């Protein structure tokens, strides 16, 4: 046995060495960690258990059978993160460039199979040259398997991708199919469907790797990346922080935590954070920080579509998803990107039993040919759909402007909001005062001897009627008008009341209906 154990140890040491010393050195020289170093940072010390350690490519083409690398370019297994089980696949760039072949894909498939059986999150650390060219169609089939697993797991277990290297071609689609993408800034990290060389040939466009697919581009322009970080260590910390807000699967509640904040405290400075003059802009995040436990807010998509703010926080220890208009950007109006950003976030929260809190201050949708041609109708509909579809508790607080379609899109009673509050500064109407008056009094204004004076007068009348919460409240469309300082209290109370909320939807397939009856 001693001899056998010695042999096993030496084989394991070989597996642990990945692509070997030179490749590890090259990896470090690029400022990157190895697959195993990343795993060591991710899991609680000593909790990682590896699976399919000795698996290797079965392919014989292009001399692949002569390679003697274990693991097939990916390290797979499970461990504990803050005491909770989570699964990982971490691509090993030192071994065959972390490329995805048949065995590599089946290792990822095994991770998903186990994670789905036990209901635990998957963290994918991507660092790969993409489809392994030597394995031809088998490696494409492998990607199909990964994508299918991503989709089957969607809404069942949380999936987080850390982009810790390159991703080119179809390889970018697994990260995109997962719930959250964390990407490291720097030359060694990029993702694009088509690289700079082909871009140059096809379009004559000269663009660098980073300008085409670096973290800054994806976090601020394309919206592909949810969290941009400065280092791999920070990427791992962000994944852990994100998991602290999420249940392990869709059958669980999100984790309660005693945050130490006073449950029924008043919101300090709420009145001074939000200017009553609706022409003045402010940063809605200041209000979010003031309302939630200890000011801790994990903002998602911080650098993209900043006219809407979304993210996770706790109120009296309970996790909530915040959706808030931010007048500091585009006056808080909703556009295509804002609608996409919000819709995706709302659907995630709904899948994982996270109550939604809307904080409303929006003048409406952004007008103009750019938005209309690109499909604000199509994209805006996604946000309405997401809120209406969601069966988690939905609480709305209108702090200032709430106009037109955007009023509905931010979750109102008829769309399914459970409770809706307004501050005394709320303004709720079909459209803003000037636009409304110009439509309602078009003829009168044309005929007026002093149209400016008349416009002013009519705007003042309109404001008196609608630029307040009471007209809507009288119709029963607002549950209560509250003092700003009580915002946290009412959210807390509504969350507690809605704890056992159950709401059903019509089955969408005959077999679904049959299984209910
Ligand atoms: C096989 C590959 C490979 C690939 C890299 N390698 N990509 N082997 N198939 N796709 C190997 C290299 O030969 C090298 O092997 C090792 O991995 C490290 O690669 P280097 O080129 O030395 O590293 P670096 O200089 O850092 O460049 C990294 C890189 C480059 C930018 C990713 O390797 C590259 O451009 N690779 C091709 C990327 C690509 O086009 N992939 C296919 C995309 S299409 P040795 O033996 O020297 O260590 C795709 C389709 C998916 O993925 C479809 C899903 C639907």
XYZ file of C-alpha atoms and ligand atoms in Angstrom:
572
model
C 0.000 0.000 0.000
C 2.803 2.425 0.847
C 4.119 2.103 -2.685
C 0.683 2.602 -4.166
C 0.135 5.666 -2.020
C 3.509 7.035 -3.104
C 2.515 6.552 -6.729
C -0.836 8.229 -6.115
C 0.893 11.169 -4.442
C 3.253 11.662 -7.317
C 0.390 11.530 -9.845
C -1.581 14.011 -7.760
C 1.404 16.326 -7.522
C 1.556 16.227 -11.308
C -2.150 17.081 -11.533
C -1.682 19.956 -9.068
C 1.148 21.353 -11.200
C -1.232 22.137 -14.090
C 0.724 22.964 -17.243
C 4.036 23.010 -15.368
C 6.433 25.529 -13.902
C 7.150 27.518 -17.068
C 3.495 28.034 -17.867
C 2.747 29.025 -14.270
C 5.598 31.529 -14.431
C 4.170 32.959 -17.665
C 0.730 33.154 -16.058
C 2.139 35.083 -13.089
C 4.082 37.380 -15.409
C 0.782 38.411 -16.990
C -0.372 39.396 -13.491
C -2.772 36.455 -13.360
C -3.198 33.798 -10.689
C -3.439 30.111 -11.486
C -6.740 28.235 -11.416
C -5.848 26.629 -8.093
C -4.640 29.842 -6.475
C -8.001 31.404 -7.312
C -9.874 28.459 -5.814
C -7.791 28.685 -2.642
C -8.905 32.307 -2.219
C -12.538 31.521 -2.971
C -13.261 28.808 -0.434
C -13.035 28.691 3.342
C -9.644 27.235 4.185
C -9.341 23.484 3.711
C -12.885 22.987 2.388
C -12.205 22.431 -1.314
C -12.898 18.924 -2.641
C -11.837 18.264 -6.204
C -13.644 16.066 -8.686
C -12.394 14.443 -11.903
C -8.846 15.376 -10.930
C -7.239 12.867 -13.281
C -9.559 13.332 -16.239
C -7.723 14.075 -19.468
C -8.455 14.522 -23.116
C -9.414 11.361 -24.991
C -8.633 13.030 -28.291
C -5.788 11.774 -30.469
C -5.645 14.428 -33.194
C -2.704 16.832 -33.551
C -0.716 14.825 -30.994
C -3.129 15.498 -28.130
C -2.673 11.872 -27.043
C 0.996 12.651 -26.420
C 0.160 15.336 -23.869
C 0.210 13.985 -20.337
C -1.707 16.741 -18.595
C -4.284 15.856 -15.983
C -7.421 17.898 -15.482
C -7.969 18.829 -19.139
C -7.500 22.543 -18.538
C -10.054 23.006 -15.804
C -10.170 22.398 -12.043
C -13.602 21.393 -10.722
C -15.155 20.694 -7.345
C -16.961 22.134 -4.371
C -16.182 23.807 -1.072
C -17.639 26.160 1.511
C -17.963 29.929 1.220
C -18.719 31.485 4.603
C -19.846 28.028 5.677
C -22.228 27.431 2.739
C -21.658 24.872 -0.018
C -20.756 26.235 -3.456
C -19.365 24.676 -6.629
C -16.578 25.921 -8.842
C -15.009 25.338 -12.196
C -11.787 27.237 -12.664
C -10.202 27.148 -16.101
C -6.463 26.516 -16.082
C -4.794 28.631 -18.754
C -1.452 26.935 -18.023
C -2.844 23.641 -19.244
C -3.697 23.581 -22.985
C -4.512 27.294 -22.722
C -7.533 26.462 -20.576
C -9.232 25.534 -23.844
C -12.512 23.703 -23.798
C -12.522 20.172 -25.206
C -14.899 17.263 -24.682
C -13.573 16.201 -21.257
C -13.203 19.787 -20.046
C -16.886 20.348 -20.877
C -17.997 17.126 -19.230
C -16.205 18.204 -16.026
C -18.198 21.451 -16.037
C -21.324 19.390 -16.764
C -20.610 17.238 -13.705
C -20.262 20.356 -11.536
C -23.675 21.537 -12.729
C -25.250 18.120 -12.246
C -24.168 18.031 -8.597
C -24.927 21.708 -7.946
C -28.465 21.291 -9.289
C -29.030 18.097 -7.274
C -28.049 19.702 -3.990
C -29.173 23.276 -4.784
C -25.923 25.225 -4.460
C -24.444 28.107 -6.497
C -21.847 27.670 -9.257
C -18.935 30.058 -9.653
C -17.209 29.788 -13.024
C -13.733 31.293 -13.254
C -13.049 31.809 -16.957
C -9.529 31.961 -18.362
C -9.426 30.203 -21.694
C -8.380 30.285 -25.344
C -11.927 29.143 -26.182
C -12.959 26.084 -28.187
C -10.015 23.643 -28.420
C -9.182 23.677 -32.105
C -7.717 20.147 -32.105
C -11.002 18.655 -30.884
C -13.072 20.171 -33.675
C -16.837 19.736 -33.473
C -16.491 17.874 -30.142
C -15.373 21.091 -28.460
C -18.288 22.996 -29.991
C -20.577 20.266 -28.682
C -18.899 20.846 -25.313
C -19.891 24.495 -25.382
C -23.437 23.431 -26.199
C -23.407 21.329 -23.040
C -22.146 24.243 -20.934
C -24.725 26.643 -22.373
C -27.538 24.130 -21.823
C -26.450 23.710 -18.211
C -26.355 27.498 -17.758
C -29.914 27.725 -19.008
C -31.231 24.739 -17.039
C -29.719 26.178 -13.863
C -31.041 29.671 -14.535
C -33.485 30.689 -11.821
C -32.751 27.466 -9.902
C -29.276 28.098 -8.476
C -27.269 31.352 -8.585
C -24.538 31.390 -11.227
C -21.619 33.814 -11.046
C -18.862 34.159 -13.630
C -15.491 35.724 -12.935
C -13.735 36.832 -16.143
C -10.119 36.249 -15.281
C -8.580 35.973 -18.734
C -9.593 36.028 -22.378
C -12.949 34.943 -23.844
C -13.380 35.058 -27.600
C -16.069 33.906 -30.001
C -18.907 31.759 -28.731
C -17.002 31.308 -25.464
C -18.399 34.648 -24.319
C -21.908 33.258 -24.179
C -21.587 31.133 -21.082
C -20.664 34.189 -18.977
C -23.581 36.044 -20.597
C -26.006 33.238 -19.737
C -25.092 33.317 -16.054
C -26.619 35.719 -13.538
C -23.667 37.955 -12.727
C -20.393 38.664 -14.455
C -17.450 40.050 -12.514
C -14.559 41.232 -14.695
C -11.044 42.282 -13.804
C -9.585 45.462 -15.313
C -6.301 45.083 -17.203
C -4.669 43.950 -20.435
C -4.875 40.234 -19.624
C -8.681 40.311 -19.401
C -10.985 40.789 -22.376
C -14.030 39.350 -24.064
C -15.479 39.805 -27.536
C -17.377 37.832 -30.140
C -14.923 38.932 -32.846
C -11.391 40.110 -32.093
C -9.516 43.200 -33.363
C -7.899 41.396 -36.326
C -11.129 40.237 -37.933
C -12.765 43.543 -37.059
C -10.009 45.258 -39.043
C -10.422 42.924 -42.048
C -14.218 43.104 -42.163
C -14.817 46.724 -41.226
C -11.444 48.388 -41.637
C -11.866 49.491 -38.040
C -8.706 49.784 -35.924
C -9.404 49.003 -32.320
C -7.328 47.678 -29.432
C -8.254 44.568 -27.426
C -9.168 46.723 -24.435
C -11.200 49.244 -26.424
C -13.101 46.392 -28.017
C -13.642 44.133 -25.057
C -11.934 45.264 -21.849
C -13.660 45.491 -18.488
C -14.220 49.264 -18.758
C -16.048 48.864 -22.068
C -18.243 46.018 -20.823
C -19.012 47.623 -17.471
C -19.904 51.042 -18.885
C -20.938 50.695 -22.557
C -22.230 47.211 -23.359
C -23.631 46.362 -19.927
C -22.254 42.814 -20.276
C -20.347 43.139 -16.989
C -22.143 43.664 -13.671
C -19.112 44.309 -11.476
C -15.784 45.756 -12.625
C -12.904 45.183 -10.228
C -9.229 46.103 -10.008
C -7.781 42.696 -9.157
C -8.509 38.999 -9.088
C -8.579 39.138 -5.302
C -11.261 41.826 -5.502
C -13.198 39.698 -8.011
C -13.302 36.853 -5.522
C -14.263 39.162 -2.646
C -17.082 40.561 -4.800
C -18.369 37.059 -5.593
C -18.418 36.253 -1.872
C -20.159 39.514 -1.005
C -22.761 38.876 -3.693
C -23.389 35.348 -2.392
C -23.989 36.761 1.109
C -27.237 38.276 -0.265
C -28.385 35.196 -2.181
C -30.120 31.996 -1.192
C -28.353 28.817 -2.299
C -31.272 27.939 -4.570
C -34.757 29.027 -5.610
C -36.459 27.011 -2.854
C -34.705 28.927 -0.075
C -35.205 32.374 1.393
C -32.269 34.775 1.070
C -30.023 34.681 4.151
C -31.210 36.824 7.078
C -28.385 38.568 8.938
C -28.439 40.514 12.165
C -26.800 43.679 10.862
C -26.886 45.509 14.171
C -28.785 48.443 12.641
C -31.776 49.739 14.620
C -34.869 48.313 13.004
C -37.313 51.185 13.328
C -34.923 54.124 13.168
C -35.871 57.296 11.346
C -34.078 58.038 8.080
C -31.604 60.750 8.893
C -31.602 63.747 6.549
C -34.150 62.144 4.190
C -35.780 65.534 3.531
C -32.525 67.263 2.700
C -31.298 64.479 0.386
C -34.246 64.887 -2.001
C -34.804 68.488 -3.190
C -38.505 69.348 -3.323
C -37.861 71.384 -6.455
C -38.210 68.635 -9.039
C -36.007 70.527 -11.487
C -33.055 69.916 -9.160
C -31.109 66.685 -9.539
C -29.599 64.562 -6.775
C -28.043 61.124 -6.389
C -30.705 58.601 -5.337
C -27.982 56.391 -3.870
C -27.654 58.846 -0.991
C -31.236 58.047 -0.066
C -30.683 54.309 -0.513
C -27.644 54.402 1.800
C -29.668 56.325 4.389
C -32.580 53.864 4.331
C -30.883 50.443 4.270
C -29.059 48.692 7.104
C -25.747 50.381 7.926
C -25.700 52.115 4.525
C -24.498 48.863 2.925
C -25.621 48.583 -0.682
C -24.135 46.213 -3.256
C -24.786 48.084 -6.457
C -25.177 46.001 -9.628
C -24.229 47.540 -12.999
C -22.818 50.580 -11.221
C -21.251 52.096 -14.329
C -23.931 51.301 -16.915
C -27.370 52.880 -17.419
C -26.788 55.008 -14.362
C -30.175 56.665 -14.769
C -31.512 53.648 -12.902
C -29.872 52.246 -9.792
C -30.259 48.576 -8.858
C -28.664 46.413 -6.203
C -28.895 44.412 -3.016
C -29.203 45.621 0.557
C -30.810 44.617 3.830
C -33.647 46.244 5.739
C -33.890 45.033 9.351
C -31.654 42.125 8.358
C -33.814 40.993 5.421
C -32.425 41.066 1.897
C -34.146 43.361 -0.600
C -33.550 44.240 -4.249
C -33.625 48.003 -4.794
C -34.778 49.542 -8.093
C -34.495 53.349 -8.025
C -34.450 56.145 -10.608
C -31.394 58.353 -10.379
C -31.988 61.958 -11.441
C -28.225 62.603 -11.350
C -28.132 60.875 -14.778
C -30.481 61.791 -17.653
C -32.832 63.258 -15.059
C -33.733 59.686 -14.006
C -35.671 59.098 -17.230
C -35.950 55.501 -18.412
C -34.268 54.521 -21.669
C -33.488 51.234 -23.421
C -30.491 50.348 -21.266
C -32.207 51.337 -18.025
C -35.208 49.153 -18.894
C -32.972 46.178 -19.773
C -30.919 46.644 -16.619
C -33.953 46.844 -14.365
C -35.823 43.990 -16.067
C -32.936 41.586 -15.690
C -32.412 42.502 -12.052
C -36.126 42.222 -11.209
C -36.347 38.778 -12.820
C -33.311 37.604 -10.870
C -34.811 38.809 -7.572
C -38.116 37.169 -8.404
C -36.426 33.846 -9.150
C -34.544 33.891 -5.848
C -37.270 35.104 -3.487
C -35.802 38.559 -2.955
C -38.464 41.236 -2.229
C -38.345 44.297 -4.466
C -38.357 47.895 -3.274
C -38.914 50.577 -5.940
C -37.899 54.145 -5.169
C -39.463 56.418 -7.746
C -38.327 59.782 -9.132
C -38.673 59.705 -12.901
C -39.949 62.209 -15.487
C -40.824 59.417 -17.956
C -39.193 57.668 -20.895
C -36.440 59.345 -22.915
C -37.976 60.632 -26.177
C -36.422 60.884 -29.644
C -35.484 58.995 -32.781
C -32.454 57.284 -31.264
C -34.553 55.549 -28.617
C -37.537 54.869 -30.870
C -35.450 53.431 -33.723
C -33.522 51.180 -31.366
C -36.728 49.883 -29.845
C -37.596 51.593 -26.575
C -41.025 50.015 -27.039
C -39.544 46.512 -27.166
C -37.090 47.092 -24.321
C -39.400 49.166 -22.139
C -41.921 46.327 -22.306
C -39.402 44.013 -20.634
C -39.450 46.103 -17.474
C -43.250 46.108 -17.296
C -43.235 42.376 -17.913
C -40.644 41.733 -15.216
C -42.502 43.652 -12.504
C -45.909 42.234 -13.446
C -44.552 38.692 -13.610
C -42.740 38.864 -10.258
C -44.510 37.168 -7.360
C -42.093 38.287 -4.625
C -43.187 41.108 -2.270
C -43.228 44.402 -4.171
C -43.118 47.699 -2.286
C -43.049 51.101 -4.012
C -42.142 54.488 -2.539
C -42.717 57.534 -4.769
C -40.393 60.228 -3.471
C -40.827 62.809 -6.223
C -41.782 62.707 -9.908
C -43.666 59.700 -11.242
C -44.901 60.410 -14.722
C -46.499 58.500 -17.549
C -45.439 55.043 -18.637
C -42.453 55.244 -16.326
C -44.826 55.570 -13.354
C -46.308 52.202 -14.319
C -42.913 50.658 -15.135
C -41.654 51.415 -11.617
C -44.375 49.107 -10.207
C -47.833 50.404 -9.340
C -50.872 48.724 -7.840
C -52.590 47.620 -11.033
C -49.324 46.098 -12.255
C -49.110 44.082 -9.051
C -47.331 46.212 -6.425
C -48.425 45.070 -2.971
C -48.139 48.416 -1.225
C -47.302 51.846 -2.536
C -46.320 54.881 -0.487
C -45.672 58.458 -1.482
C -43.800 61.320 0.090
C -45.597 64.695 0.288
C -43.234 65.821 -2.521
C -44.604 63.190 -4.943
C -45.965 64.284 -8.328
C -48.033 61.676 -10.132
C -49.583 62.301 -13.540
C -49.797 61.120 -17.134
C -47.208 63.598 -18.289
C -45.130 66.505 -16.958
C -46.821 69.906 -16.434
C -45.516 71.789 -19.475
C -46.084 68.946 -21.948
C -49.564 68.339 -20.582
C -50.569 72.000 -20.763
C -49.264 72.385 -24.328
C -51.447 69.449 -25.406
C -54.570 70.295 -23.384
C -54.544 74.023 -24.219
C -53.032 73.933 -27.703
C -55.800 75.953 -29.361
C -56.181 78.333 -26.436
C -52.423 79.006 -26.408
C -52.379 79.632 -30.173
C -55.202 82.161 -29.832
C -53.844 83.878 -26.711
C -52.567 87.455 -26.883
C -49.931 86.586 -24.276
C -49.246 82.845 -24.715
C -46.279 82.811 -22.274
C -48.374 84.246 -19.499
C -51.215 81.801 -20.207
C -48.779 78.884 -20.334
C -47.400 79.833 -16.913
C -50.877 80.167 -15.465
C -52.082 76.822 -16.844
C -48.901 75.069 -15.663
C -49.463 76.427 -12.159
C -53.060 75.128 -12.214
C -51.961 71.728 -13.505
C -49.263 71.482 -10.844
C -51.727 72.366 -8.132
C -54.009 69.576 -9.301
C -51.536 66.788 -10.092
C -48.060 67.677 -8.800
C -48.855 66.138 -5.444
C -49.644 62.663 -4.120
C -53.192 63.406 -2.969
C -55.081 63.230 -6.252
C -53.832 59.644 -6.727
C -54.261 58.894 -3.010
C -57.899 59.986 -3.135
C -58.431 57.403 -5.869
C -56.897 54.755 -3.584
C -53.872 54.422 -5.867
C -51.465 55.355 -3.063
C -51.778 53.510 0.235
C -50.421 56.271 2.391
C -48.554 59.544 2.219
C -45.648 59.374 4.651
C -43.016 61.602 6.138
C -39.659 60.994 4.447
C -38.052 60.058 7.771
C -40.511 57.128 8.080
C -39.455 55.505 4.813
C -37.432 52.758 6.470
C -40.184 52.057 8.979
C -42.884 51.568 6.337
C -40.645 49.360 4.189
C -39.769 47.257 7.218
C -43.386 46.898 8.252
C -44.511 45.996 4.717
C -41.720 43.425 4.396
C -42.794 41.820 7.632
C -46.452 41.783 6.556
C -45.560 40.289 3.161
C -43.269 37.598 4.513
C -45.664 34.763 3.700
C -46.915 36.251 0.444
C -48.220 33.659 -1.995
C -49.361 34.621 -5.443
C -50.103 32.254 -8.285
C -49.806 32.510 -12.027
C -51.674 30.591 -14.713
C -49.813 27.471 -15.829
C -48.324 28.002 -19.270
C -48.246 24.390 -20.480
C -50.928 21.705 -20.340
C -48.623 19.366 -18.413
C -47.942 22.084 -15.840
C -51.680 22.385 -15.299
C -52.028 18.600 -15.054
C -49.355 18.432 -12.362
C -51.296 20.968 -10.270
C -54.588 19.096 -10.423
C -6.151 25.147 -29.011
C -5.164 26.942 -28.035
C -6.270 27.752 -28.332
C -7.360 27.137 -28.999
C -4.855 28.940 -27.247
N -4.315 27.726 -27.383
N -6.056 28.980 -27.835
N -5.115 25.659 -28.373
N -7.259 25.834 -29.303
N -8.467 27.807 -29.263
C -3.045 27.269 -26.841
C -1.858 27.905 -27.529
O -1.533 27.170 -28.670
C -0.816 27.764 -26.449
O -0.349 26.417 -26.447
C -1.591 27.976 -25.178
O -2.943 27.681 -25.500
C -1.518 29.385 -24.657
O -1.839 30.245 -25.737
P -0.921 31.463 -26.178
O -1.377 31.855 -27.530
O 0.514 31.107 -26.006
O -1.278 32.536 -25.082
P -1.429 34.108 -25.235
O -0.284 34.665 -25.989
O -1.698 34.613 -23.868
O -2.732 34.314 -26.127
C -4.002 33.916 -25.646
C -5.032 33.992 -26.761
C -4.570 33.236 -28.009
C -5.269 35.461 -27.120
C -6.342 33.429 -26.206
O -4.115 31.960 -27.595
C -5.627 33.076 -29.008
O -5.934 34.003 -29.772
N -6.206 31.866 -29.076
C -7.239 31.589 -30.025
C -8.532 32.189 -29.547
C -9.664 31.748 -30.417
O -9.808 32.199 -31.554
N -10.408 30.751 -29.908
C -11.494 30.213 -30.617
C -12.626 31.204 -30.467
S -14.045 30.592 -31.188
P 1.113 26.002 -25.982
O 1.188 24.568 -26.312
O 2.042 26.877 -26.729
O 1.122 26.288 -24.537
C -14.690 29.722 -29.991
C -15.913 29.072 -30.459
C -16.762 28.699 -29.311
O -14.260 29.632 -28.895
C -18.041 28.311 -29.901
C -19.068 28.119 -28.855
C -20.421 28.136 -29.495
